Tab-separated table of C-alpha atoms and ligand atoms in Angstrom:
chain	number	residue	atom	x	y	z
A	1	UNK	CA	16.351	-28.921	67.141
A	2	UNK	CA	19.066	-29.067	64.614
A	3	UNK	CA	17.622	-32.167	63.040
A	4	UNK	CA	14.123	-30.696	62.874
A	5	UNK	CA	15.504	-27.593	61.110
A	6	UNK	CA	17.216	-29.876	58.638
A	7	UNK	CA	13.994	-31.845	58.193
A	8	UNK	CA	12.111	-28.599	57.593
A	9	UNK	CA	14.676	-27.577	54.985
A	10	UNK	CA	14.361	-30.977	53.333
A	11	UNK	CA	10.579	-30.614	53.229
A	12	UNK	CA	10.909	-27.181	51.636
A	13	UNK	CA	13.368	-28.489	49.045
A	14	UNK	CA	11.090	-31.431	48.219
A	15	UNK	CA	8.091	-29.101	47.963
A	16	UNK	CA	9.993	-26.793	45.575
A	17	UNK	CA	11.021	-29.821	43.539
A	18	UNK	CA	7.448	-31.120	43.323
A	19	UNK	CA	6.097	-27.706	42.323
A	20	UNK	CA	8.847	-27.285	39.762
A	21	UNK	CA	8.241	-30.683	38.158
A	22	UNK	CA	4.486	-29.956	38.188
A	23	UNK	CA	4.969	-26.708	36.243
A	24	UNK	CA	7.411	-28.456	33.893
A	25	UNK	CA	4.903	-31.221	33.185
A	26	UNK	CA	2.300	-28.567	32.451
A	27	UNK	CA	4.617	-27.064	29.863
A	28	UNK	CA	5.551	-30.475	28.555
A	29	UNK	CA	1.999	-31.623	28.035
A	30	UNK	CA	1.869	-28.809	25.499
A	31	UNK	CA	-1.413	-27.094	26.270
A	32	UNK	CA	-1.863	-23.697	24.666
A	33	UNK	CA	-4.035	-21.034	26.253
A	34	UNK	CA	-5.509	-18.075	24.380
A	35	UNK	CA	-8.555	-16.004	25.317
A	36	UNK	CA	-10.836	-18.432	27.158
A	37	UNK	CA	-9.728	-21.377	25.008
A	38	UNK	CA	-7.402	-24.207	26.021
A	39	UNK	CA	-6.016	-26.228	23.139
A	40	UNK	CA	-4.320	-29.528	23.931
A	41	UNK	CA	-1.254	-30.761	22.054
A	42	UNK	CA	-2.337	-32.427	18.805
A	43	UNK	CA	-5.611	-30.511	18.757
A	44	UNK	CA	-7.096	-27.921	16.379
A	45	UNK	CA	-9.729	-25.573	17.688
A	46	UNK	CA	-11.585	-22.518	16.378
A	47	UNK	CA	-13.367	-19.863	18.381
A	48	UNK	CA	-13.580	-16.161	19.049
A	49	UNK	CA	-11.529	-13.647	20.999
A	50	UNK	CA	-14.125	-11.306	22.534
A	51	UNK	CA	-13.528	-7.559	22.276
A	52	UNK	CA	-15.205	-5.844	25.256
A	53	UNK	CA	-18.301	-3.709	24.778
A	54	UNK	CA	-18.167	0.042	25.285
A	55	UNK	CA	-20.998	2.472	24.440
A	56	UNK	CA	-23.021	-0.402	22.978
A	57	UNK	CA	-20.335	-1.435	20.474
A	58	UNK	CA	-18.571	-4.772	20.710
A	59	UNK	CA	-17.065	-7.288	18.329
A	60	UNK	CA	-15.129	-10.544	18.272
A	61	UNK	CA	-12.182	-11.929	16.398
A	62	UNK	CA	-12.465	-15.365	14.759
A	63	UNK	CA	-9.354	-17.483	15.301
A	64	UNK	CA	-8.087	-21.023	14.914
A	65	UNK	CA	-5.278	-22.522	16.952
A	66	UNK	CA	-3.511	-25.560	15.550
A	67	UNK	CA	-1.487	-26.957	18.422
A	68	UNK	CA	1.094	-29.431	17.171
A	69	UNK	CA	1.622	-32.767	18.847
A	70	UNK	CA	5.335	-31.907	19.078
A	71	UNK	CA	6.859	-28.875	20.823
A	72	UNK	CA	8.179	-25.970	18.764
A	73	UNK	CA	7.732	-22.326	17.874
A	74	UNK	CA	4.506	-20.344	18.096
A	75	UNK	CA	3.768	-18.584	14.792
A	76	UNK	CA	0.899	-16.090	14.538
A	77	UNK	CA	-0.645	-15.414	11.120
A	78	UNK	CA	-2.916	-12.405	11.074
A	79	UNK	CA	-5.280	-11.688	8.171
A	80	UNK	CA	-7.992	-9.090	7.793
A	81	UNK	CA	-6.482	-6.203	9.742
A	82	UNK	CA	-8.067	-4.533	6.727
A	83	UNK	CA	-11.400	-6.254	6.148
A	84	UNK	CA	-11.527	-5.731	2.362
A	85	UNK	CA	-8.209	-7.542	1.796
A	86	UNK	CA	-9.404	-11.010	0.849
A	87	UNK	CA	-6.566	-13.289	-0.403
A	88	UNK	CA	-4.826	-13.530	3.027
A	89	UNK	CA	-8.203	-14.223	4.688
A	90	UNK	CA	-9.011	-17.011	2.205
A	91	UNK	CA	-5.463	-18.375	2.470
A	92	UNK	CA	-5.790	-18.887	6.237
A	93	UNK	CA	-9.042	-20.855	5.866
A	94	UNK	CA	-7.222	-23.117	3.373
A	95	UNK	CA	-4.310	-23.581	5.759
A	96	UNK	CA	-6.739	-24.499	8.523
A	97	UNK	CA	-7.986	-27.406	6.386
A	98	UNK	CA	-4.561	-28.567	5.284
A	99	UNK	CA	-2.341	-28.446	8.374
A	100	UNK	CA	-2.447	-31.567	10.487
A	101	UNK	CA	-1.666	-31.024	14.180
A	102	UNK	CA	-0.318	-34.611	14.333
A	103	UNK	CA	2.624	-33.668	12.082
A	104	UNK	CA	3.062	-30.100	13.361
A	105	UNK	CA	5.817	-28.981	15.732
A	106	UNK	CA	4.818	-25.931	17.724
A	107	UNK	CA	1.654	-23.918	17.447
A	108	UNK	CA	-0.056	-21.889	14.738
A	109	UNK	CA	-2.382	-19.050	15.687
A	110	UNK	CA	-4.569	-18.135	12.720
A	111	UNK	CA	-6.370	-14.815	13.106
A	112	UNK	CA	-8.918	-15.186	10.324
A	113	UNK	CA	-10.404	-11.676	10.188
A	114	UNK	CA	-8.872	-9.185	12.615
A	115	UNK	CA	-11.263	-6.381	11.654
A	116	UNK	CA	-14.526	-8.318	11.435
A	117	UNK	CA	-16.772	-5.240	11.387
A	118	UNK	CA	-14.899	-3.818	8.414
A	119	UNK	CA	-15.242	-7.183	6.637
A	120	UNK	CA	-18.980	-7.315	7.413
A	121	UNK	CA	-19.638	-3.799	6.130
A	122	UNK	CA	-17.134	-4.077	3.242
A	123	UNK	CA	-15.242	-0.942	4.221
A	124	UNK	CA	-11.712	-0.209	3.044
A	125	UNK	CA	-9.110	1.074	5.546
A	126	UNK	CA	-11.533	1.917	8.366
A	127	UNK	CA	-13.745	0.324	10.996
A	128	UNK	CA	-17.302	1.529	10.221
A	129	UNK	CA	-18.010	2.416	13.874
A	130	UNK	CA	-15.136	4.764	14.723
A	131	UNK	CA	-13.665	5.379	11.228
A	132	UNK	CA	-10.193	4.552	12.509
A	133	UNK	CA	-7.625	2.463	10.639
A	134	UNK	CA	-6.837	-0.561	12.851
A	135	UNK	CA	-3.297	-0.583	11.478
A	136	UNK	CA	-2.606	2.884	12.890
A	137	UNK	CA	-3.852	2.431	16.472
A	138	UNK	CA	-1.567	-0.250	17.937
A	139	UNK	CA	-0.828	-1.195	20.686
A	140	UNK	CA	-4.453	-0.223	21.340
A	141	UNK	CA	-6.356	0.830	24.427
A	142	UNK	CA	-8.891	-1.218	26.409
A	143	UNK	CA	-10.813	1.975	27.190
A	144	UNK	CA	-10.576	3.431	23.681
A	145	UNK	CA	-12.828	3.197	20.620
A	146	UNK	CA	-13.621	-0.159	19.008
A	147	UNK	CA	-10.513	-0.165	16.739
A	148	UNK	CA	-8.304	0.595	19.735
A	149	UNK	CA	-9.946	-2.219	21.714
A	150	UNK	CA	-9.454	-4.690	18.833
A	151	UNK	CA	-5.782	-3.657	18.704
A	152	UNK	CA	-5.498	-4.131	22.477
A	153	UNK	CA	-6.891	-7.689	22.283
A	154	UNK	CA	-4.605	-8.566	19.353
A	155	UNK	CA	-1.568	-7.259	21.252
A	156	UNK	CA	-2.439	-9.085	24.474
A	157	UNK	CA	-3.689	-12.391	23.062
A	158	UNK	CA	-1.727	-12.756	19.832
A	159	UNK	CA	1.458	-10.646	19.812
A	160	UNK	CA	2.295	-11.452	23.426
A	161	UNK	CA	1.477	-15.175	23.011
A	162	UNK	CA	3.528	-15.837	19.868
A	163	UNK	CA	7.235	-16.141	19.042
A	164	UNK	CA	6.938	-14.951	15.409
A	165	UNK	CA	4.267	-13.089	13.488
A	166	UNK	CA	3.232	-12.491	9.889
A	167	UNK	CA	0.866	-9.574	9.319
A	168	UNK	CA	-0.804	-10.473	6.033
A	169	UNK	CA	-2.151	-7.679	3.857
A	170	UNK	CA	-2.764	-6.924	0.196
A	171	UNK	CA	-3.933	-4.018	-1.882
A	172	UNK	CA	-7.146	-2.754	-0.333
A	173	UNK	CA	-10.399	-2.646	-2.348
A	174	UNK	CA	-9.218	0.486	-4.167
A	175	UNK	CA	-5.495	-0.339	-4.527
A	176	UNK	CA	-3.778	-1.867	-7.570
A	177	UNK	CA	-0.729	-3.365	-5.872
A	178	UNK	CA	2.197	-5.636	-6.791
A	179	UNK	CA	3.217	-8.256	-4.214
A	180	UNK	CA	5.897	-7.126	-1.781
A	181	UNK	CA	7.076	-7.667	1.791
A	182	UNK	CA	8.048	-5.162	4.457
A	183	UNK	CA	11.186	-6.232	6.330
A	184	UNK	CA	11.069	-3.963	9.393
A	185	UNK	CA	14.521	-3.142	10.769
A	186	UNK	CA	14.860	-3.091	14.561
A	187	UNK	CA	18.570	-2.252	14.624
A	188	UNK	CA	19.478	-5.497	16.421
A	189	UNK	CA	21.480	-7.465	13.863
A	190	UNK	CA	20.678	-10.981	15.114
A	191	UNK	CA	16.986	-10.177	15.404
A	192	UNK	CA	16.914	-8.550	11.964
A	193	UNK	CA	18.665	-11.565	10.431
A	194	UNK	CA	15.781	-13.758	11.592
A	195	UNK	CA	13.093	-11.486	10.159
A	196	UNK	CA	15.145	-11.142	6.958
A	197	UNK	CA	15.094	-14.940	6.600
A	198	UNK	CA	11.325	-14.901	7.166
A	199	UNK	CA	10.966	-12.315	4.371
A	200	UNK	CA	13.132	-14.369	2.000
A	201	UNK	CA	11.274	-17.570	2.916
A	202	UNK	CA	7.846	-16.014	2.304
A	203	UNK	CA	8.897	-15.910	-1.318
A	204	UNK	CA	7.895	-12.482	-2.636
A	205	UNK	CA	10.782	-11.009	-4.615
A	206	UNK	CA	10.215	-7.329	-3.812
A	207	UNK	CA	11.312	-6.672	-0.230
A	208	UNK	CA	11.199	-3.220	1.346
A	209	UNK	CA	13.995	-2.574	3.852
A	210	UNK	CA	11.799	-0.601	6.208
A	211	UNK	CA	13.579	1.687	8.644
A	212	UNK	CA	10.746	4.191	8.902
A	213	UNK	CA	8.607	2.761	11.709
A	214	UNK	CA	8.416	4.330	15.153
A	215	UNK	CA	10.515	2.679	17.882
A	216	UNK	CA	8.037	3.608	20.614
A	217	UNK	CA	5.957	0.596	21.682
A	218	UNK	CA	3.366	2.837	23.325
A	219	UNK	CA	2.699	4.350	19.873
A	220	UNK	CA	3.707	1.428	17.626
A	221	UNK	CA	0.797	2.103	15.196
A	222	UNK	CA	1.201	-0.992	12.994
A	223	UNK	CA	0.651	-4.624	14.003
A	224	UNK	CA	3.940	-5.825	12.462
A	225	UNK	CA	5.848	-3.027	14.154
A	226	UNK	CA	4.154	-3.860	17.470
A	227	UNK	CA	5.468	-7.420	17.178
A	228	UNK	CA	8.988	-6.214	16.331
A	229	UNK	CA	9.009	-3.776	19.266
A	230	UNK	CA	7.774	-6.645	21.485
A	231	UNK	CA	10.870	-8.599	20.355
A	232	UNK	CA	8.927	-11.003	18.147
A	233	UNK	CA	10.474	-11.313	14.670
A	234	UNK	CA	7.798	-10.291	12.191
A	235	UNK	CA	7.160	-9.383	8.574
A	236	UNK	CA	4.294	-7.619	6.842
A	237	UNK	CA	3.305	-9.123	3.514
A	238	UNK	CA	1.247	-7.732	0.630
A	239	UNK	CA	-0.268	-10.139	-1.912
A	240	UNK	CA	-3.519	-9.366	-3.684
A	241	UNK	CA	-5.227	-6.245	-4.989
A	242	UNK	CA	-8.440	-4.366	-5.746
A	243	UNK	CA	-10.726	-6.575	-3.666
A	244	UNK	CA	-10.110	-9.596	-5.914
A	245	UNK	CA	-9.944	-13.219	-4.785
A	246	UNK	CA	-7.610	-14.445	-7.545
A	247	UNK	CA	-6.011	-17.852	-7.129
A	248	UNK	CA	-2.471	-16.564	-7.727
A	249	UNK	CA	-2.664	-14.141	-4.790
A	250	UNK	CA	-4.180	-16.750	-2.456
A	251	UNK	CA	-1.574	-19.388	-3.351
A	252	UNK	CA	1.262	-16.872	-2.902
A	253	UNK	CA	0.011	-16.468	0.676
A	254	UNK	CA	-0.396	-20.195	1.462
A	255	UNK	CA	2.983	-21.072	-0.089
A	256	UNK	CA	4.660	-18.244	1.758
A	257	UNK	CA	3.287	-19.370	5.115
A	258	UNK	CA	4.275	-23.029	4.563
A	259	UNK	CA	7.787	-21.959	3.583
A	260	UNK	CA	8.169	-19.811	6.732
A	261	UNK	CA	6.875	-22.781	8.770
A	262	UNK	CA	9.660	-24.894	7.253
A	263	UNK	CA	12.186	-22.179	8.105
A	264	UNK	CA	10.975	-22.340	11.729
A	265	UNK	CA	11.092	-26.161	11.642
A	266	UNK	CA	7.364	-26.459	12.347
A	267	UNK	CA	6.859	-28.819	9.399
A	268	UNK	CA	9.300	-31.005	7.490
A	269	UNK	CA	11.267	-29.821	4.496
A	270	UNK	CA	13.441	-26.914	3.454
A	271	UNK	CA	12.074	-23.381	3.046
A	272	UNK	CA	11.810	-22.054	-0.491
A	273	UNK	CA	14.012	-18.977	-0.122
A	274	UNK	CA	13.857	-16.255	-2.791
A	275	UNK	CA	17.191	-16.416	-4.588
A	276	UNK	CA	17.256	-13.039	-6.281
A	277	UNK	CA	15.316	-10.619	-4.113
A	278	UNK	CA	14.850	-7.060	-5.284
A	279	UNK	CA	15.568	-4.832	-2.306
A	280	UNK	CA	13.771	-1.523	-1.979
A	281	UNK	CA	15.674	0.755	0.365
A	282	UNK	CA	13.474	3.822	0.174
A	283	UNK	CA	9.763	4.225	-0.313
A	284	UNK	CA	7.285	7.030	-0.218
A	285	UNK	CA	3.509	7.123	-0.033
A	286	UNK	CA	2.075	10.133	-1.848
A	287	UNK	CA	-1.146	11.433	-0.319
A	288	UNK	CA	-4.015	13.437	-1.744
A	289	UNK	CA	-4.064	17.159	-0.948
A	290	UNK	CA	-7.759	17.502	-1.717
A	291	UNK	CA	-11.110	15.734	-1.965
A	292	UNK	CA	-12.251	14.800	-5.445
A	293	UNK	CA	-11.540	12.201	-8.136
A	294	UNK	CA	-8.212	10.540	-8.919
A	295	UNK	CA	-7.241	9.560	-12.461
A	296	UNK	CA	-4.216	7.217	-12.432
A	297	UNK	CA	-1.897	7.641	-15.416
A	298	UNK	CA	0.329	4.636	-14.726
A	299	UNK	CA	0.049	1.011	-13.623
A	300	UNK	CA	1.205	-1.042	-10.648
A	301	UNK	CA	4.700	-2.437	-11.199
A	302	UNK	CA	5.633	0.315	-13.678
A	303	UNK	CA	9.110	1.850	-13.357
A	304	UNK	CA	8.602	5.583	-13.151
A	305	UNK	CA	11.197	8.290	-13.659
A	306	UNK	CA	11.520	11.128	-11.175
A	307	UNK	CA	9.013	13.845	-12.071
A	308	UNK	CA	6.897	11.631	-14.320
A	309	UNK	CA	3.141	12.174	-14.012
A	310	UNK	CA	1.521	9.396	-11.960
A	311	UNK	CA	-2.019	10.722	-12.103
A	312	UNK	CA	-4.141	13.789	-11.580
A	313	UNK	CA	-6.876	14.967	-9.264
A	314	UNK	CA	-10.039	16.794	-10.196
A	315	UNK	CA	-12.613	18.437	-7.970
A	316	UNK	CA	-16.233	17.244	-8.016
A	317	UNK	CA	-16.973	19.664	-10.868
A	318	UNK	CA	-14.388	18.046	-13.127
A	319	UNK	CA	-11.693	20.720	-12.883
A	320	UNK	CA	-8.110	19.471	-12.650
A	321	UNK	CA	-6.731	20.658	-9.320
A	322	UNK	CA	-3.456	18.776	-8.983
A	323	UNK	CA	-0.962	16.707	-10.969
A	324	UNK	CA	0.852	14.001	-9.043
A	325	UNK	CA	4.427	13.256	-10.033
A	326	UNK	CA	6.943	10.601	-8.981
A	327	UNK	CA	9.085	12.063	-6.150
A	328	UNK	CA	12.023	9.898	-7.302
A	329	UNK	CA	12.673	7.158	-9.858
A	330	UNK	CA	11.336	3.786	-8.794
A	331	UNK	CA	8.700	1.102	-9.042
A	332	UNK	CA	4.993	1.793	-8.535
A	333	UNK	CA	4.219	-0.524	-5.592
A	334	UNK	CA	0.566	0.450	-5.610
A	335	UNK	CA	-1.696	3.071	-7.082
A	336	UNK	CA	-5.318	3.909	-6.343
A	337	UNK	CA	-7.488	2.522	-9.117
A	338	UNK	CA	-10.952	3.712	-8.160
A	339	UNK	CA	-12.089	7.342	-8.510
A	340	UNK	CA	-12.689	8.571	-4.937
A	341	UNK	CA	-9.856	10.678	-3.537
A	342	UNK	CA	-9.919	12.113	-0.041
A	343	UNK	CA	-7.593	14.661	1.459
A	344	UNK	CA	-4.894	12.904	3.505
A	345	UNK	CA	-5.452	9.444	1.981
A	346	UNK	CA	-2.851	7.606	-0.119
A	347	UNK	CA	-2.801	7.898	-3.921
A	348	UNK	CA	0.260	5.781	-4.695
A	349	UNK	CA	3.433	4.333	-3.228
A	350	UNK	CA	6.741	4.308	-5.030
A	351	UNK	CA	9.885	2.384	-4.080
A	352	UNK	CA	13.481	3.013	-5.028
A	353	UNK	CA	15.387	-0.142	-5.956
A	354	UNK	CA	18.727	-0.744	-4.289
A	355	UNK	CA	21.690	-1.566	-6.506
A	356	UNK	CA	23.108	-4.913	-5.407
A	357	UNK	CA	26.502	-3.233	-5.407
A	358	UNK	CA	25.576	-0.824	-2.650
A	359	UNK	CA	24.099	-2.984	0.102
A	360	UNK	CA	24.390	-0.589	3.003
A	361	UNK	CA	21.494	-1.847	5.057
A	362	UNK	CA	22.113	-3.734	8.335
B	1	LIG	ZN1	-3.856	-3.725	4.629
């Protein structure tokens, strides 16, 4: 009786051992699962993440997974959260061609066009079916409108499956914008040091120290913030403007990604860290109070003094209804450069530059 109990225990221990080594070998063979795709180590595969249909409206998200032949970090690169922001989208298709899974450690998830319907219909900011801004509805809702369902799929399949994330934006079709990066502060020093290094490695010299995002994951709003609140170090980058596809903006994106991949030891070489970043410790988006036409009176990248006129609004009859002034002295990060102005939509964003002498941020 004693012996048979011991035998039973031995059997159980052996069974646990076998199961354990089985699950380990599954991890070690390096398969990566996303949506209904399985990507073996050393393999590159493209496909779609389906977004479920509701009230006759459905969509899908084109992705590529490059699964390295060696183990390592999982980095998600997301383009096209705004479908009229082209340089990040074009940059990811270039990276797809140029990254060899045989020499890659870890896994790259490329989300080519997160808001495909907006891309198809050439809409700025909004999905043409529900007129919601995808980058305001995270973490999404499987039973919500199409933008909320896209956000839900991105959270579940991309944010939750990665270790690090770069949310890649640029000036929308109507925005004249200088390149800059949002470094979103979580308050956890070690975590924030990692995302700070990602921001420096991406290589854009203007970096916003962003302490303004909500800390509530159930209302995280932005993709980058959703990643941060899910404990995935993340940055949001801005490179490109006014619906252009200029080479400089595309290359800034591809170089930035490769440098962050070096930082994360996914490819060989040292990251190209920005040596003299310009930190922006306060920023403000100024919104339109009325519908009408906007006439910018300054340019992107211009240093404005507090109170200086940035532009003015007229009604549809041509009457000036509002003058917009700089709320504080700082750099014009972007300014609307096409005439339509709608109540509640942004007109410009200004950032106050931190003196190196007074580094008070975490
Ligand atoms: Zn955007």
